[in-house]
Short mmCIF file of C-alpha atoms and ligand atoms in Angstrom, two decimals:
data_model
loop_
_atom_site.label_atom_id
_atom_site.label_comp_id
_atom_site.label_asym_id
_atom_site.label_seq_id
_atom_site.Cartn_x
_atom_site.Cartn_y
_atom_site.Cartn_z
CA UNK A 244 -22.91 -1.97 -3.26
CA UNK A 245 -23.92 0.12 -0.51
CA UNK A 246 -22.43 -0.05 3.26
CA UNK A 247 -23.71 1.07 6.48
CA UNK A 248 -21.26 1.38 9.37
CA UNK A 249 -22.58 1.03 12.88
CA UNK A 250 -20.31 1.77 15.78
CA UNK A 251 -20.51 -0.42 18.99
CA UNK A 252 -19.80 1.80 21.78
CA UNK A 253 -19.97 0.77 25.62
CA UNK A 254 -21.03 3.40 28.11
CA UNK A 255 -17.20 3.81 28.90
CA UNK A 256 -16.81 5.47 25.86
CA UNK A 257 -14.69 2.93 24.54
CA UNK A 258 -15.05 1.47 20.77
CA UNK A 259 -15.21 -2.51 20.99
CA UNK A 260 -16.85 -2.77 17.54
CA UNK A 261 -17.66 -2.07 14.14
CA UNK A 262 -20.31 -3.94 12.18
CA UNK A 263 -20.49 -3.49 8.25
CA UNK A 264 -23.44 -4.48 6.39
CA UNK A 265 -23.09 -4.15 2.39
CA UNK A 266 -26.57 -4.10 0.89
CA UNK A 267 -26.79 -5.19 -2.75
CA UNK A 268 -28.70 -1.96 -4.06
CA UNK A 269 -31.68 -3.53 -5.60
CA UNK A 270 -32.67 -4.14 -9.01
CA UNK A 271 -35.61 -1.56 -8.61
CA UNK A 272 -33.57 0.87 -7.36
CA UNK A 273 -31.34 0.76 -10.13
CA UNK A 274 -33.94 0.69 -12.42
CA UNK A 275 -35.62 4.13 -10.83
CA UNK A 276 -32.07 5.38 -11.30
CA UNK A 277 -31.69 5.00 -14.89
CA UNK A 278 -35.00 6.00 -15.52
CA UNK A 279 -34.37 9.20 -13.62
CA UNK A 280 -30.96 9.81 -15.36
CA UNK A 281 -32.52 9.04 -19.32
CA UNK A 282 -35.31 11.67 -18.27
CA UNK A 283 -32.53 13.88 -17.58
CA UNK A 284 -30.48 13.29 -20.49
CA UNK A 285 -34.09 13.59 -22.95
CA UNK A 286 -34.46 16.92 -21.32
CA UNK A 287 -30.84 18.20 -21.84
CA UNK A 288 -30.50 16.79 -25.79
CA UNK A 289 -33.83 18.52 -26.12
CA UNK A 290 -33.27 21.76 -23.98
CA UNK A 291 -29.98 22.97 -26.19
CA UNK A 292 -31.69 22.82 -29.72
CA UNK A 293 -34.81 24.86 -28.43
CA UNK A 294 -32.50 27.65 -27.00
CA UNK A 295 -30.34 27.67 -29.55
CA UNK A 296 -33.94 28.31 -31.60
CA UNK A 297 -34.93 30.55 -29.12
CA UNK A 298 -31.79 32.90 -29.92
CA UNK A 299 -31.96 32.75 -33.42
CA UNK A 300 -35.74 33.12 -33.28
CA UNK A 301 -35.25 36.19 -31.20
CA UNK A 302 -32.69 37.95 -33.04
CA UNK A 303 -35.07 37.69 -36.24
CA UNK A 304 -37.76 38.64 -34.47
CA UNK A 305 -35.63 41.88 -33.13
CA UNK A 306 -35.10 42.96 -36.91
CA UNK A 307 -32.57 40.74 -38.43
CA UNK A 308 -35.33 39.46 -40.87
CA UNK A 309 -35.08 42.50 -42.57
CA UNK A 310 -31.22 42.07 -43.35
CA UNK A 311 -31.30 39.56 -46.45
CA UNK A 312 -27.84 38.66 -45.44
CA UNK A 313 -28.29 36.96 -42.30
CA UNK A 314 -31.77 35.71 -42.11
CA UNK A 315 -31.70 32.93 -44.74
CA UNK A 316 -28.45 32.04 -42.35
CA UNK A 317 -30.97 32.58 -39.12
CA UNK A 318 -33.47 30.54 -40.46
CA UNK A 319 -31.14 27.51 -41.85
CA UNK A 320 -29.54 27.31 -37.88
CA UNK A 321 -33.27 26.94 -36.57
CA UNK A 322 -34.59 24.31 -39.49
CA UNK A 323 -31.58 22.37 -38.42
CA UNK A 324 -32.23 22.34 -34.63
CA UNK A 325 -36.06 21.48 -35.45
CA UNK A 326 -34.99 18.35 -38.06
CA UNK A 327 -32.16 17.59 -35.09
CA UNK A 328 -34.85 17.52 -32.56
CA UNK A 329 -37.59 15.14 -35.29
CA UNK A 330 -34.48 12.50 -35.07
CA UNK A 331 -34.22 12.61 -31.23
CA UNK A 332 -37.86 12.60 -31.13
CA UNK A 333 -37.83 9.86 -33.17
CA UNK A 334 -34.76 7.49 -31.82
CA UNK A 335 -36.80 8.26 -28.47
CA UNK A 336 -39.87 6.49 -29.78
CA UNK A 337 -37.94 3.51 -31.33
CA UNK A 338 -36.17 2.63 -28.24
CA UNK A 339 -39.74 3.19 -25.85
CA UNK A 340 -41.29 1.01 -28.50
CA UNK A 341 -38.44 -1.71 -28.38
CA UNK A 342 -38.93 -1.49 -24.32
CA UNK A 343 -42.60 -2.41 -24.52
CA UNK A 344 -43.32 -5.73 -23.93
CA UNK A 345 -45.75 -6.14 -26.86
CA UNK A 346 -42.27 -5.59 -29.36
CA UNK A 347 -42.86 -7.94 -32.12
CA UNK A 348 -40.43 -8.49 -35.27
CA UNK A 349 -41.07 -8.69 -38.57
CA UNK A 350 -39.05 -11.45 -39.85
CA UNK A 351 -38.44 -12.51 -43.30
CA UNK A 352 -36.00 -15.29 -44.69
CA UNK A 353 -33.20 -13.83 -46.55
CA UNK A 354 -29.77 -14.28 -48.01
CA UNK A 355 -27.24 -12.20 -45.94
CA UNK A 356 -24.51 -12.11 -48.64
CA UNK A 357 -27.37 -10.63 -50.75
CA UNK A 358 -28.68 -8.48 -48.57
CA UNK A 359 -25.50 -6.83 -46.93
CA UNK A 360 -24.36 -6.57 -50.18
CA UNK A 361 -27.12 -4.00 -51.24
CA UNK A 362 -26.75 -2.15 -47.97
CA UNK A 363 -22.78 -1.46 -49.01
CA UNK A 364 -23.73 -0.67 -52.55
CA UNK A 365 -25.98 1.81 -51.65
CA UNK A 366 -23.36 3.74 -49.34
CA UNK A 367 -20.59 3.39 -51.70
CA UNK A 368 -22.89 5.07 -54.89
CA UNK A 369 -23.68 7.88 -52.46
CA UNK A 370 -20.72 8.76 -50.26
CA UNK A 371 -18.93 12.21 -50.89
CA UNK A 372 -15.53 11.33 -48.70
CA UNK A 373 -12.77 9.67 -50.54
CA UNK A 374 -12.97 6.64 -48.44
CA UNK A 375 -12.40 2.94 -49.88
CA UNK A 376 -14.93 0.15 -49.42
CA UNK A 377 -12.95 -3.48 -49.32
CA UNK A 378 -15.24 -6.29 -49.25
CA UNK A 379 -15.05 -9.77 -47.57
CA UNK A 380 -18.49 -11.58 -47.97
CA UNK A 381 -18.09 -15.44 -48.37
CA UNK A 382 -19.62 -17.11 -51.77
CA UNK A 383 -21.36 -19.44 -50.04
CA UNK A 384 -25.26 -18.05 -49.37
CA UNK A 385 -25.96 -17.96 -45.37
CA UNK A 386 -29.76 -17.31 -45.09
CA UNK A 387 -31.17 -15.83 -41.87
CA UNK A 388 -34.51 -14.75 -40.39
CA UNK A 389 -34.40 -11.16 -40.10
CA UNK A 390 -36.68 -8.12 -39.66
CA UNK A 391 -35.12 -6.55 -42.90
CA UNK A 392 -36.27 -3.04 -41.81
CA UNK A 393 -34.43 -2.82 -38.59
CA UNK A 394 -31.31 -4.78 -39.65
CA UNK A 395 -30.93 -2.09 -42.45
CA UNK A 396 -31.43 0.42 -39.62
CA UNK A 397 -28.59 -1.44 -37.13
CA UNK A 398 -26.38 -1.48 -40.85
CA UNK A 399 -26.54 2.08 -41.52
CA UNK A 400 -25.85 3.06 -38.10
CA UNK A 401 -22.86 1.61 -38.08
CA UNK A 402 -22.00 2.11 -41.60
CA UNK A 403 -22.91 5.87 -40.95
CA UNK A 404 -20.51 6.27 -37.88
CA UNK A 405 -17.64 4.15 -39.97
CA UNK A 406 -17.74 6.91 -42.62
CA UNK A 407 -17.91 9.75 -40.03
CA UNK A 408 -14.98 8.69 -38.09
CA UNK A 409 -12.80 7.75 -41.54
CA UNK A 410 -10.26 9.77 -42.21
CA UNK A 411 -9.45 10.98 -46.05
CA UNK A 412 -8.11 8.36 -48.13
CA UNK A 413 -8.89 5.60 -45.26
CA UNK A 414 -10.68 1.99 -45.84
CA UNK A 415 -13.70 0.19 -44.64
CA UNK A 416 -13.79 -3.62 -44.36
CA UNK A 417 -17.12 -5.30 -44.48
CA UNK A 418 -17.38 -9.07 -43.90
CA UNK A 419 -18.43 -12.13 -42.39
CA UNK A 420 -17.90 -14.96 -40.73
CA UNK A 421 -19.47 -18.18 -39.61
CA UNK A 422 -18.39 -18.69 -35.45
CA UNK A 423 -19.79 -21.19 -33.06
CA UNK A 424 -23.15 -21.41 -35.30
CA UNK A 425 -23.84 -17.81 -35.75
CA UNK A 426 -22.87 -15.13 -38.54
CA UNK A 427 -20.04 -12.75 -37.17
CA UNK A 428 -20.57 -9.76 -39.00
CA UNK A 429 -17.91 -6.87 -39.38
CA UNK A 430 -17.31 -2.83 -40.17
CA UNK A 431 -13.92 -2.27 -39.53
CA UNK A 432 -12.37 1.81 -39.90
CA UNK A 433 -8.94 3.28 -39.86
CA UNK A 434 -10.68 6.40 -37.84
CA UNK A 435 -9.70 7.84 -34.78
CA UNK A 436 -10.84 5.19 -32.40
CA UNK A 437 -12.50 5.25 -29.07
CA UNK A 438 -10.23 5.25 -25.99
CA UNK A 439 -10.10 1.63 -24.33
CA UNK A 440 -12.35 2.59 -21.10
CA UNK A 441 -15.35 3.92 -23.20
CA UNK A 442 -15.64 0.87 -25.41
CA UNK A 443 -17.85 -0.42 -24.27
CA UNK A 444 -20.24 2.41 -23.34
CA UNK A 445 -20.92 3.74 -26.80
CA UNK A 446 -23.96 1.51 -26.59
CA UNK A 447 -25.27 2.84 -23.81
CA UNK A 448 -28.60 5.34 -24.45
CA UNK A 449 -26.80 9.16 -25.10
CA UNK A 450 -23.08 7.94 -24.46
CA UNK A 451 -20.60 9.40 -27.00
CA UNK A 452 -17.24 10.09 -26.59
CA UNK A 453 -17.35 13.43 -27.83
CA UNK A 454 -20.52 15.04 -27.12
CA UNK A 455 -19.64 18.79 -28.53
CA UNK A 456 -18.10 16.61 -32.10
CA UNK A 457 -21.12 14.30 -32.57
CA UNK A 458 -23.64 17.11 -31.54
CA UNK A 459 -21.84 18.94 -34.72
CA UNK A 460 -22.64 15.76 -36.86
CA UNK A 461 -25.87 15.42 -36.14
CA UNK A 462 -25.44 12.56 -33.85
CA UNK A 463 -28.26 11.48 -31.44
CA UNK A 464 -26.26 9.31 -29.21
CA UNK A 465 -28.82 6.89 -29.72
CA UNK A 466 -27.76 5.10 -32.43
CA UNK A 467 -25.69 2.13 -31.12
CA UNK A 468 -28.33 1.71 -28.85
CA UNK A 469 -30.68 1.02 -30.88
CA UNK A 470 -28.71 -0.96 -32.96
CA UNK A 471 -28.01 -2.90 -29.67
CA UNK A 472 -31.86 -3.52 -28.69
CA UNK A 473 -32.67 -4.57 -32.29
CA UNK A 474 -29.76 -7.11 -32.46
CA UNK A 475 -30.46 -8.83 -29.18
CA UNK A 476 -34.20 -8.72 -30.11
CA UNK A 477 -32.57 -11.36 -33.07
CA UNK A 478 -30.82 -13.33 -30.42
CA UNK A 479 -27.28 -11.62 -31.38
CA UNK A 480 -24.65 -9.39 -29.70
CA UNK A 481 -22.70 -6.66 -30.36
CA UNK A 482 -19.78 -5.32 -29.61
CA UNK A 483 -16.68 -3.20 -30.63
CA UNK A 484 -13.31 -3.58 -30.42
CA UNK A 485 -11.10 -0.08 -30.93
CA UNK A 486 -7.86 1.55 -30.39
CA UNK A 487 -7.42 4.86 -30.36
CA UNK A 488 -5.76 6.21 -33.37
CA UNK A 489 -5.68 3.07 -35.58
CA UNK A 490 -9.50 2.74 -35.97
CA UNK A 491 -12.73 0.55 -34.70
CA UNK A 492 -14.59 -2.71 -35.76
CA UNK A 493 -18.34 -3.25 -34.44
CA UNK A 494 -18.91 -6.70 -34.63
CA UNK A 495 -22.40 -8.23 -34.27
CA UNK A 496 -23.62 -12.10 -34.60
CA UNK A 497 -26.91 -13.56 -35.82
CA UNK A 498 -28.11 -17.02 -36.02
CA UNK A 499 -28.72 -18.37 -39.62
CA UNK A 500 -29.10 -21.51 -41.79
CA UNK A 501 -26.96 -22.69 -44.97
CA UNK A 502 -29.72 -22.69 -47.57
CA UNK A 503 -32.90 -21.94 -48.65
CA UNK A 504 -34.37 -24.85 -46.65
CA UNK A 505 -33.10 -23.93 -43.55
CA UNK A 506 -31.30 -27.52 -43.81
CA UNK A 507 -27.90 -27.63 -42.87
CA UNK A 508 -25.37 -28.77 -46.06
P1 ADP B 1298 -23.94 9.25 -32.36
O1 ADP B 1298 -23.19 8.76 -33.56
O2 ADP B 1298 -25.28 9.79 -32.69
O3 ADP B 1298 -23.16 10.15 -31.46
P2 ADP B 1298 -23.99 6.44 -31.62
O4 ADP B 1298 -24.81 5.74 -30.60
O5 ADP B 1298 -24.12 6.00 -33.05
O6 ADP B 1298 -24.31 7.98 -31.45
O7 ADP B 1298 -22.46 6.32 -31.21
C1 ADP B 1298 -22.09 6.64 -29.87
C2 ADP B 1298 -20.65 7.16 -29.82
O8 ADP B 1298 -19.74 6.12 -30.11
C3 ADP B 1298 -20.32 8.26 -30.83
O9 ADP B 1298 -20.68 9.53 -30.36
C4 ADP B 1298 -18.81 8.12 -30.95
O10 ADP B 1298 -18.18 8.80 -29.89
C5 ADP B 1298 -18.58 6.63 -30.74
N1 ADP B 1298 -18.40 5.91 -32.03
C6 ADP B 1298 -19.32 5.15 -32.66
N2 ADP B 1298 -18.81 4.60 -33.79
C7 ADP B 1298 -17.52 5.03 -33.88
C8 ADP B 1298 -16.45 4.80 -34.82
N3 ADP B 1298 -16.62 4.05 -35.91
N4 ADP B 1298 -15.26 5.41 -34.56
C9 ADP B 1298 -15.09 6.18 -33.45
N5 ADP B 1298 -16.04 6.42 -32.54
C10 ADP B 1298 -17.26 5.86 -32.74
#
């Protein structure tokens, strides 16, 4: 809301009256605003890897190539900036693609059990951090209609930030449920949390809690979302629930059918 005070002044001098209008500021304005604020943010997330570049690039340049001890170091700090800047680059291109109107998905019928399933294994044969995976995926089959690509993508997002945030010797739950005809699906971590008034921004384009800490991780602040676009684009939501030093759950549902048929037992 905006407001615009006018004063009502007679000739005396005298103040007889005050007249408030609130404006609703409209949709286009707040669209113009976010566009010029993710412009801003592109330019920033992009800006510090090429100066850091620039600096390391420099300093070779000045004669630390020659010195076998710190080049190879020199040259590893500005191969990381460029493969940071490829996954910016590319988040960027996801989420402009997912804002075009001619977004289409490429569903397939598959069994969720299954398919979540495979997306655990495949972080549990490869993680590093002493971190236990508890399962709790119902024996009954749910089938749903997914893009498979971009549901792994939304998976390992939030699988990816799970593990980050976990500290050593802490669990993640996996599971689902069936509520109010839709799968409610679950990664829950014993991590550090997210304080109770950011919540709900971490799915907002660039939002992170800790910008210097996920910067060091090699975090976009993209990834929720995207993960957020892609599950809506299904007809699900997402959320997370958190508290700060006891860990996070990121919850997201999708419609689906009982079996193979799509008929309901
Ligand atoms: P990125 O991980 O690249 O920073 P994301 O969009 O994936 O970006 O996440 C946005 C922010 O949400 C993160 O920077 C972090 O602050 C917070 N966050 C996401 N998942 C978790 C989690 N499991 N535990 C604590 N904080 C989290």
């Amino acid at each position: 809301l905006r407001a615009n005070f006018s004063v009502i002044q007679k000739e005396t001098g005298f103040v007889n009256g005050l007249i408030t209008v609130l404006h609703d500021i409209t949709e286009q304005e707040k669209i113009e605003m976010e566009r010029r604020e993710f412009v801003a943010n592109v330019s920033h997330e992009l800006r510090t890897p090429l100066t850091t570049m620039r600096s390391y690039l420099e300093a070779l340049a000045d004669g630390a190539w020659r010195d076998e001890a710190i080049a190879p170091t020199f040259l590893n700090v500005t191969q990381t900036e460029t493969e940071r800047m490829i996954r910016l680059v590319n988040d960027l291109l996801q989420l402009s693609k997912m804002d075009s109107r001619d977004y289409k998905l490429n569903t397939d019928f598959v069994e969720f059990n299954k398919f979540f399933n495979r997306i655990i294994d495949r972080f549990e044969m490869s993680k590093s951090q002493n971190v236990k995976f508890i399962r709790y995926i119902p024996e009954v089959s749910y089938f749903v209609d997914i893009d498979t690509d971009k549901l792994t993508q939304v998976i390992d997002n939030i699988i990816s930030n799970a593990l980050k945030y976990s500290p050593d010797g802490g669990n993640i739950r996996f599971g689902f449920t069936v509520q109010d005809n839709m799968l409610k699906v679950m990664v829950s971590d014993d991590g550090m949390g997210i304080p109770k008034e950011n919540v709900s921004r971490v799915f907002d384009r660039f939002y992170r809690v800790d910008r210097a800490r996920s910067r060091e991780m090699g975090g976009t602040g993209l990834g929720l979302a995207i993960a957020k676009e892609m599950i809506e684009a299904h007809g699900g939501k997402i959320w997370a629930e958190s508290e700060e030093g006891v860990g996070t759950t990121i919850f997201f549902t999708l419609p689906y059918e009982l079996d193979e048929a799509g008929d309901w037992e």
